[in-house]
Coordinates of C-alpha atoms in Angstrom, one line a residue:
Chain A
M1 CA 104.0 -111.0 22.3
K2 CA 104.1 -111.6 18.5
R3 CA 103.0 -109.4 15.7
S4 CA 100.0 -110.8 13.9
T5 CA 98.2 -110.0 10.6
I6 CA 95.4 -108.4 12.6
D7 CA 97.8 -105.7 13.8
L8 CA 98.6 -105.0 10.2
W9 CA 95.0 -104.6 9.2
V10 CA 94.1 -102.5 12.2
G11 CA 97.2 -100.3 11.5
L12 CA 96.1 -99.9 7.9
F13 CA 92.5 -99.1 9.1
V14 CA 93.7 -96.4 11.5
A15 CA 96.2 -95.0 8.9
I16 CA 93.4 -94.7 6.3
G17 CA 91.1 -93.1 8.9
I18 CA 93.8 -90.5 9.7
A19 CA 94.4 -89.9 6.0
A20 CA 90.6 -89.4 5.5
V21 CA 90.5 -86.8 8.3
V22 CA 93.5 -85.0 6.9
F23 CA 91.9 -85.0 3.5
L24 CA 88.7 -83.6 4.9
S25 CA 90.5 -80.8 6.8
L26 CA 93.0 -79.8 4.0
K27 CA 91.2 -80.4 0.8
V28 CA 87.5 -80.0 1.7
A29 CA 87.7 -77.4 4.5
N30 CA 90.7 -75.8 3.0
L31 CA 92.6 -75.4 6.2
T32 CA 95.5 -73.1 5.5
P33 CA 97.9 -73.1 8.3
Q34 CA 97.7 -69.3 8.7
S35 CA 98.6 -68.2 12.2
A36 CA 98.2 -64.7 13.6
D37 CA 101.8 -63.8 13.0
Q38 CA 101.4 -64.2 9.2
T39 CA 98.6 -61.7 8.9
Y40 CA 98.0 -58.1 9.8
T41 CA 94.7 -56.3 10.4
L42 CA 93.4 -53.2 8.6
Y43 CA 90.0 -51.5 9.3
A44 CA 87.6 -50.0 6.8
D45 CA 84.3 -48.2 7.5
F46 CA 81.5 -48.6 5.1
D47 CA 78.0 -46.9 4.9
N48 CA 76.4 -50.2 3.9
I49 CA 78.0 -53.6 3.6
G50 CA 75.1 -55.3 1.8
G51 CA 75.4 -59.0 2.3
L52 CA 79.1 -59.1 3.2
K53 CA 80.0 -61.9 5.6
V54 CA 82.8 -62.8 7.9
K55 CA 85.4 -64.9 6.1
A56 CA 84.6 -63.4 2.8
P57 CA 87.7 -63.0 0.6
V58 CA 89.6 -59.7 0.2
K59 CA 90.9 -59.4 -3.3
E60 CA 93.4 -57.1 -5.0
A61 CA 93.4 -57.4 -8.8
G62 CA 91.4 -60.6 -8.4
V63 CA 93.9 -62.3 -6.2
V64 CA 92.8 -63.3 -2.7
V65 CA 95.1 -61.4 -0.3
G66 CA 93.2 -61.9 2.9
R67 CA 89.8 -62.5 4.6
V68 CA 87.2 -60.5 6.4
S69 CA 87.8 -61.3 10.1
A70 CA 85.1 -59.3 11.8
I71 CA 82.2 -57.0 11.1
R72 CA 80.6 -54.8 13.7
L73 CA 78.6 -51.6 13.9
D74 CA 80.4 -48.5 15.2
N75 CA 77.9 -47.1 17.7
K76 CA 79.2 -43.5 17.3
T77 CA 79.2 -43.1 13.6
Y78 CA 76.6 -45.8 12.8
R79 CA 78.8 -47.1 10.0
A80 CA 79.9 -50.7 9.6
R81 CA 83.5 -51.4 10.7
V82 CA 85.0 -54.3 8.8
S83 CA 88.3 -55.8 10.0
L84 CA 90.4 -57.2 7.2
S85 CA 93.1 -59.7 8.0
L86 CA 95.6 -59.5 5.2
D87 CA 98.6 -61.6 4.3
K88 CA 101.9 -60.1 5.6
Q89 CA 103.6 -60.4 2.3
Y90 CA 101.4 -57.8 0.7
D91 CA 101.7 -54.1 1.6
F92 CA 99.1 -51.5 0.7
S93 CA 99.7 -47.7 0.3
R94 CA 98.0 -45.1 2.5
D95 CA 95.6 -44.1 -0.3
T96 CA 94.4 -47.6 -1.0
S97 CA 90.6 -47.7 -1.6
A98 CA 88.3 -50.5 -0.6
E99 CA 84.9 -51.3 -2.1
I100 CA 82.4 -54.1 -1.7
L101 CA 81.9 -56.0 -4.9
T102 CA 79.7 -58.9 -5.9
A103 CA 81.0 -62.0 -7.8
G104 CA 78.6 -62.3 -10.6
L105 CA 75.1 -60.9 -10.5
L106 CA 73.9 -62.9 -7.4
G107 CA 77.1 -64.3 -6.2
E108 CA 79.0 -63.9 -2.9
Q109 CA 80.2 -60.5 -1.9
Y110 CA 83.8 -59.7 -1.3
V111 CA 86.0 -56.7 -0.5
G112 CA 88.0 -55.4 -3.5
L113 CA 91.1 -53.3 -2.8
L114 CA 92.7 -50.9 -5.2
Q115 CA 96.3 -49.9 -4.6
G116 CA 97.0 -46.2 -4.6
G117 CA 100.2 -44.3 -5.4
D118 CA 101.3 -43.2 -2.0
P119 CA 104.8 -44.5 -1.1
D120 CA 103.9 -45.0 2.6
T121 CA 102.2 -48.2 3.4
L122 CA 99.4 -49.0 5.9
K123 CA 100.6 -50.6 9.1
D124 CA 98.8 -53.1 11.3
G125 CA 95.7 -51.7 12.9
E126 CA 95.4 -48.7 10.6
Q127 CA 92.4 -47.7 8.6
I128 CA 91.5 -47.6 4.9
T129 CA 89.8 -44.2 4.5
L130 CA 88.6 -44.4 0.9
T131 CA 85.7 -46.8 0.8
S132 CA 82.6 -47.3 -1.3
S133 CA 79.6 -49.2 -0.2
A134 CA 78.0 -52.3 -1.5
L135 CA 75.5 -52.0 -4.4
V136 CA 72.2 -52.9 -3.0
L137 CA 70.1 -54.2 -5.9
E138 CA 66.7 -52.8 -4.5
Q139 CA 68.2 -49.3 -4.1
L140 CA 69.7 -49.5 -7.6
I141 CA 66.3 -50.5 -9.1
G142 CA 64.6 -47.8 -7.1
K143 CA 67.0 -45.1 -8.4
F144 CA 66.6 -46.4 -11.9
M145 CA 62.8 -46.4 -11.7
T146 CA 62.6 -42.8 -10.3
S147 CA 65.0 -41.5 -12.9
F148 CA 63.2 -43.4 -15.6
T149 CA 59.7 -42.0 -14.7
G150 CA 61.2 -38.5 -14.0
G151 CA 62.8 -38.4 -17.4
N152 CA 59.7 -39.6 -19.1
S153 CA 57.4 -37.0 -17.5
G154 CA 59.9 -34.2 -18.4
K155 CA 59.9 -35.4 -22.0
S156 CA 56.0 -35.4 -22.1
T157 CA 55.7 -31.9 -20.7
A158 CA 58.3 -30.7 -23.2
S159 CA 56.4 -32.2 -26.1
A160 CA 53.1 -30.7 -24.7
A161 CA 54.8 -27.2 -24.8
Q162 CA 55.7 -27.5 -28.4
Chain B
M1 CA 35.4 -107.6 34.3
L2 CA 37.6 -105.7 36.6
E3 CA 40.5 -108.0 35.7
L4 CA 39.9 -107.3 32.0
L5 CA 40.1 -103.6 32.7
L6 CA 43.2 -103.8 34.9
S7 CA 45.3 -106.1 32.8
P8 CA 46.4 -103.6 30.1
L9 CA 47.0 -101.1 32.8
R10 CA 49.2 -103.6 34.7
R11 CA 51.1 -104.4 31.5
L12 CA 51.7 -100.7 30.9
G13 CA 53.1 -100.3 34.4
H14 CA 55.2 -103.4 34.0
T15 CA 56.7 -102.1 30.7
T16 CA 57.4 -98.7 32.1
I17 CA 59.0 -100.0 35.3
N18 CA 61.0 -102.4 33.2
A19 CA 62.2 -99.7 30.8
I20 CA 63.3 -97.5 33.7
W21 CA 65.0 -100.5 35.4
R22 CA 67.0 -101.2 32.2
L23 CA 67.9 -97.5 31.9
G24 CA 69.3 -97.5 35.4
F25 CA 71.2 -100.8 34.7
I26 CA 72.7 -99.5 31.4
T27 CA 74.0 -96.4 33.3
R28 CA 75.6 -98.5 35.9
F29 CA 76.9 -100.8 33.2
L30 CA 78.6 -97.7 31.4
F31 CA 80.3 -96.8 34.7
A32 CA 81.4 -100.4 35.2
I33 CA 82.9 -100.4 31.7
L34 CA 84.7 -97.1 32.4
R35 CA 85.9 -98.4 35.8
Y36 CA 87.4 -101.5 34.3
S37 CA 88.7 -99.9 31.1
G38 CA 92.1 -99.2 32.7
Q39 CA 92.6 -103.0 33.2
S40 CA 91.5 -103.8 29.7
L41 CA 93.4 -101.0 27.9
L42 CA 96.6 -102.3 29.6
R43 CA 96.1 -105.4 27.5
F44 CA 95.5 -103.4 24.3
N45 CA 95.8 -106.4 22.0
L46 CA 92.3 -107.4 23.0
T47 CA 91.0 -104.1 21.8
I48 CA 93.1 -104.3 18.6
R49 CA 91.5 -107.7 17.9
E50 CA 88.0 -106.2 18.4
I51 CA 88.9 -103.1 16.2
Y52 CA 89.7 -105.7 13.5
F53 CA 86.3 -107.4 13.8
A54 CA 84.2 -104.3 14.3
G55 CA 86.0 -101.7 12.3
V56 CA 88.2 -103.2 9.6
L57 CA 85.6 -105.7 8.5
S58 CA 83.0 -102.9 8.2
V59 CA 85.2 -100.9 5.9
I60 CA 83.9 -102.5 2.7
I61 CA 80.2 -101.8 3.4
V62 CA 80.9 -98.3 4.6
V63 CA 83.1 -97.4 1.6
V64 CA 80.6 -98.8 -0.9
S65 CA 77.6 -97.2 0.6
G66 CA 79.5 -93.9 1.0
L67 CA 80.3 -93.9 -2.7
F68 CA 76.7 -94.6 -3.7
V69 CA 75.3 -92.0 -1.3
G70 CA 77.7 -89.4 -2.7
M71 CA 76.7 -90.3 -6.3
V72 CA 73.0 -90.1 -5.5
L73 CA 73.6 -86.7 -3.8
G74 CA 75.5 -85.6 -6.9
L75 CA 72.6 -86.5 -9.2
Q76 CA 69.8 -85.2 -7.1
G77 CA 71.7 -82.1 -6.1
Y78 CA 72.5 -81.3 -9.7
N79 CA 68.9 -81.8 -10.8
T80 CA 67.6 -79.4 -8.2
L81 CA 70.4 -76.8 -8.3
S82 CA 70.4 -76.5 -12.1
R83 CA 66.8 -75.5 -11.9
F84 CA 67.9 -72.4 -10.0
G85 CA 71.0 -71.9 -12.2
S86 CA 73.4 -72.6 -9.4
A87 CA 74.8 -76.0 -10.3
D88 CA 78.2 -74.6 -9.4
A89 CA 77.3 -75.0 -5.7
L90 CA 77.1 -78.8 -6.1
G91 CA 80.5 -79.4 -4.4
A92 CA 79.4 -77.4 -1.4
L93 CA 76.0 -79.2 -1.2
V94 CA 77.6 -82.6 -1.4
A95 CA 80.3 -81.9 1.1
L96 CA 78.1 -80.1 3.6
S97 CA 75.3 -82.7 3.6
L98 CA 77.8 -85.5 4.0
L99 CA 80.0 -83.9 6.7
R100 CA 77.1 -82.6 8.8
E101 CA 74.5 -85.3 8.6
L102 CA 74.7 -88.2 6.2
G103 CA 78.3 -89.3 7.0
P104 CA 78.0 -89.7 10.7
V105 CA 74.4 -90.9 10.7
L106 CA 74.5 -93.4 7.9
A107 CA 77.9 -94.8 9.0
A108 CA 76.5 -95.3 12.5
L109 CA 73.4 -97.0 11.2
L110 CA 75.6 -99.3 9.0
F111 CA 78.0 -99.9 11.9
S112 CA 75.1 -100.8 14.3
S113 CA 73.7 -103.4 11.9
R114 CA 77.1 -104.7 10.7
A115 CA 79.1 -104.8 14.0
G116 CA 76.7 -103.9 16.8
S117 CA 74.5 -106.9 16.1
A118 CA 77.5 -109.2 16.0
M119 CA 78.7 -107.9 19.3
T120 CA 75.3 -108.5 20.9
A121 CA 75.1 -112.0 19.5
E122 CA 78.6 -112.9 20.6
I123 CA 78.3 -111.7 24.2
G124 CA 74.7 -113.1 24.4
L125 CA 76.0 -116.5 23.3
M126 CA 78.9 -116.3 25.7
K127 CA 76.3 -115.7 28.4
A128 CA 74.0 -118.5 27.2
T129 CA 76.9 -121.0 27.1
E130 CA 77.9 -119.8 30.6
Q131 CA 81.4 -118.6 29.4
L132 CA 80.9 -115.3 31.3
D133 CA 80.2 -117.2 34.5
A134 CA 83.2 -119.5 33.9
M135 CA 85.4 -116.3 33.7
S136 CA 84.0 -115.0 37.0
V137 CA 84.8 -118.4 38.6
M138 CA 88.4 -118.1 37.3
A139 CA 88.6 -114.6 38.8
V140 CA 88.6 -112.9 35.4
N141 CA 86.3 -110.0 35.3
P142 CA 84.0 -110.5 32.2
I143 CA 83.5 -106.7 31.9
A144 CA 87.2 -106.0 31.7
R145 CA 87.9 -109.1 29.5
V146 CA 85.0 -109.2 27.2
V147 CA 82.9 -106.0 27.3
A148 CA 85.3 -103.1 27.7
P149 CA 87.6 -104.1 24.7
R150 CA 84.5 -104.2 22.4
F151 CA 83.2 -100.9 23.8
W152 CA 86.5 -99.1 23.1
A153 CA 86.9 -100.8 19.7
G154 CA 83.5 -99.4 18.7
V155 CA 84.3 -95.9 20.1
I156 CA 87.6 -95.8 18.2
S157 CA 86.3 -97.3 14.9
M158 CA 83.2 -95.1 14.5
P159 CA 84.8 -91.7 13.7
I160 CA 87.3 -93.4 11.4
L161 CA 84.5 -95.2 9.5
A162 CA 82.5 -91.9 9.3
A163 CA 85.5 -90.1 7.9
M164 CA 86.0 -92.8 5.3
F165 CA 82.3 -92.5 4.4
N166 CA 82.6 -88.8 4.0
V167 CA 85.7 -89.1 1.7
M168 CA 84.1 -91.7 -0.4
G169 CA 80.8 -89.7 -0.6
I170 CA 82.7 -86.6 -1.8
F171 CA 84.5 -88.7 -4.3
G172 CA 81.1 -90.1 -5.5
G173 CA 79.8 -86.5 -5.8
Y174 CA 82.9 -85.6 -7.8
L175 CA 82.5 -88.6 -10.1
I176 CA 78.9 -87.6 -10.9
G177 CA 79.3 -83.8 -10.9
V178 CA 82.7 -83.4 -12.7
V179 CA 83.4 -86.7 -14.5
M180 CA 79.9 -87.5 -15.7
I181 CA 77.9 -84.2 -15.9
G182 CA 81.0 -82.2 -16.7
L183 CA 81.0 -79.3 -14.2
D184 CA 84.3 -77.5 -13.9
A185 CA 86.5 -79.3 -11.4
G186 CA 88.0 -76.1 -10.1
T187 CA 84.6 -74.6 -9.3
F188 CA 83.5 -77.8 -7.7
W189 CA 86.4 -77.8 -5.2
S190 CA 86.6 -74.1 -4.6
Q191 CA 82.9 -73.8 -3.9
M192 CA 83.3 -76.7 -1.4
Q193 CA 86.4 -75.1 0.2
S194 CA 84.9 -71.7 0.6
N195 CA 81.7 -73.1 2.2
V196 CA 83.1 -75.8 4.4
D197 CA 84.5 -74.7 7.7
L198 CA 87.0 -76.8 9.6
H199 CA 85.5 -76.4 13.0
A200 CA 81.8 -76.0 12.3
D201 CA 81.6 -78.8 9.8
V202 CA 84.5 -81.3 9.9
V203 CA 85.1 -81.3 13.7
N204 CA 81.4 -81.2 14.6
G205 CA 80.8 -84.1 12.3
L206 CA 83.6 -86.1 14.0
I207 CA 82.2 -85.2 17.4
K208 CA 78.8 -86.5 16.2
S209 CA 80.2 -89.8 15.0
L210 CA 82.1 -90.2 18.3
C211 CA 78.8 -89.7 20.2
F212 CA 77.1 -92.2 17.9
G213 CA 80.0 -94.7 18.4
I214 CA 79.6 -94.5 22.2
A215 CA 75.8 -94.9 22.0
V216 CA 75.7 -97.7 19.5
T217 CA 78.5 -99.8 21.1
L218 CA 77.1 -99.3 24.6
I219 CA 73.7 -100.5 23.4
A220 CA 75.2 -103.5 21.6
V221 CA 77.3 -104.7 24.5
F222 CA 74.6 -104.0 27.0
E223 CA 71.9 -105.9 25.1
G224 CA 74.3 -108.9 24.8
Y225 CA 75.2 -108.8 28.5
D226 CA 71.5 -108.4 29.5
A227 CA 70.2 -111.0 27.0
T228 CA 68.0 -113.8 28.3
P229 CA 70.5 -116.8 28.1
T230 CA 68.5 -118.8 25.6
A231 CA 68.5 -119.1 21.8
A232 CA 65.3 -117.0 21.5
G233 CA 66.6 -114.5 24.1
V234 CA 69.9 -113.9 22.1
S235 CA 68.0 -113.4 18.9
A236 CA 65.6 -111.0 20.5
A237 CA 68.5 -109.1 22.0
T238 CA 70.1 -108.8 18.5
T239 CA 67.0 -107.4 17.0
R240 CA 66.6 -104.9 19.9
T241 CA 70.2 -103.8 19.4
V242 CA 69.6 -102.8 15.7
V243 CA 66.2 -101.2 16.4
T244 CA 67.2 -99.3 19.6
S245 CA 70.5 -98.1 18.0
A246 CA 68.7 -96.8 15.0
L247 CA 66.3 -94.8 17.1
V248 CA 68.9 -93.6 19.5
I249 CA 71.2 -92.5 16.6
L250 CA 68.4 -90.4 15.1
A251 CA 67.3 -88.9 18.5
V252 CA 70.9 -88.1 19.5
D253 CA 71.5 -86.6 16.0
F254 CA 68.6 -84.3 16.5
V255 CA 69.8 -83.1 19.9
L256 CA 73.4 -82.7 18.7
T257 CA 72.3 -80.8 15.5
A258 CA 70.2 -78.5 17.6
F259 CA 73.2 -77.7 19.8
M260 CA 75.8 -77.4 17.1
F261 CA 74.3 -75.7 14.1

């Protein structure tokens, strides 16, 4: 059996095909080889998560330090329990606070962490207690409208009294 | 009078029975191919040769069409997205539409007209010139020697071609979005990366193209093997290959999409 030029072309074809699949997985789907032993999980309970989704980024000072791995409703407290899987190289203190923020006005929502001052750090499976919920635009507008009309009517009665 | 009434009915019945007959035969044919694949994969150089003719020679058309499809997606996507002020999502739009739908489907359509029709014509002519019968006489199984290598070549080539189509399409979208229109390259890629999932999009797209590869190649080799052994019969079989594969690709795509996404 001799090697022929057809073998070369087919070899090239298969090699380019494999390269294309690798490109699609690494560059397009951003597959980071992050196995379970490189991350640890923390929990955080929120009153309202707004539009937060699984796989949303977790950021500290704008740097992505992990991803949201699961979201479920705690059926005792009726709060949303968000699991954060964080990179092992980052430690967070016990009084770290978590809030749900929005990138831009209508952008995707992410979890923002704010490091506290406690020297003890959170271990795998522990909970972040200081949380603040997502800003829901409708509620915000509703609050603004009621305070706006309320303030206006107070002013008009004050002027009527004068 | 009665004859005039009955003849369309009779033709309808004939067409239906014939279609079911062919469906049964194609199923038996698939099992025959799988049964004799062991023999033909032992002589893998036959399959290599067919990968060259079906896969390598289709690369040019797949790459060029992929580039153009990506560029059109870039232009059209930018026009629509910028109307809603979200032109940043162009990378995600281009990548998702290519990976999920356009890449596998268009690559399969191109493959069926570029390589599938050639397979049908080749096998049909072998049958018309009685080469298949000659093989049987020499105790060479024509399914193991002729059909199975072509089938496996198609099944192997199709996902590779679809992946190439996707990469070229994303490159085309990049050319239009970033190089020509001037979107930020970082946003283009990061939007794409945060919205494309390895399993849901990339792997499902490859599974789709694998299914299309099986369907298209099976139709092509079957139509060739089943062709009426005349010049007109081979040409009719070639036409049927292209038409049937196009319909089957779109129907299978609908079913797979309903299951996957």
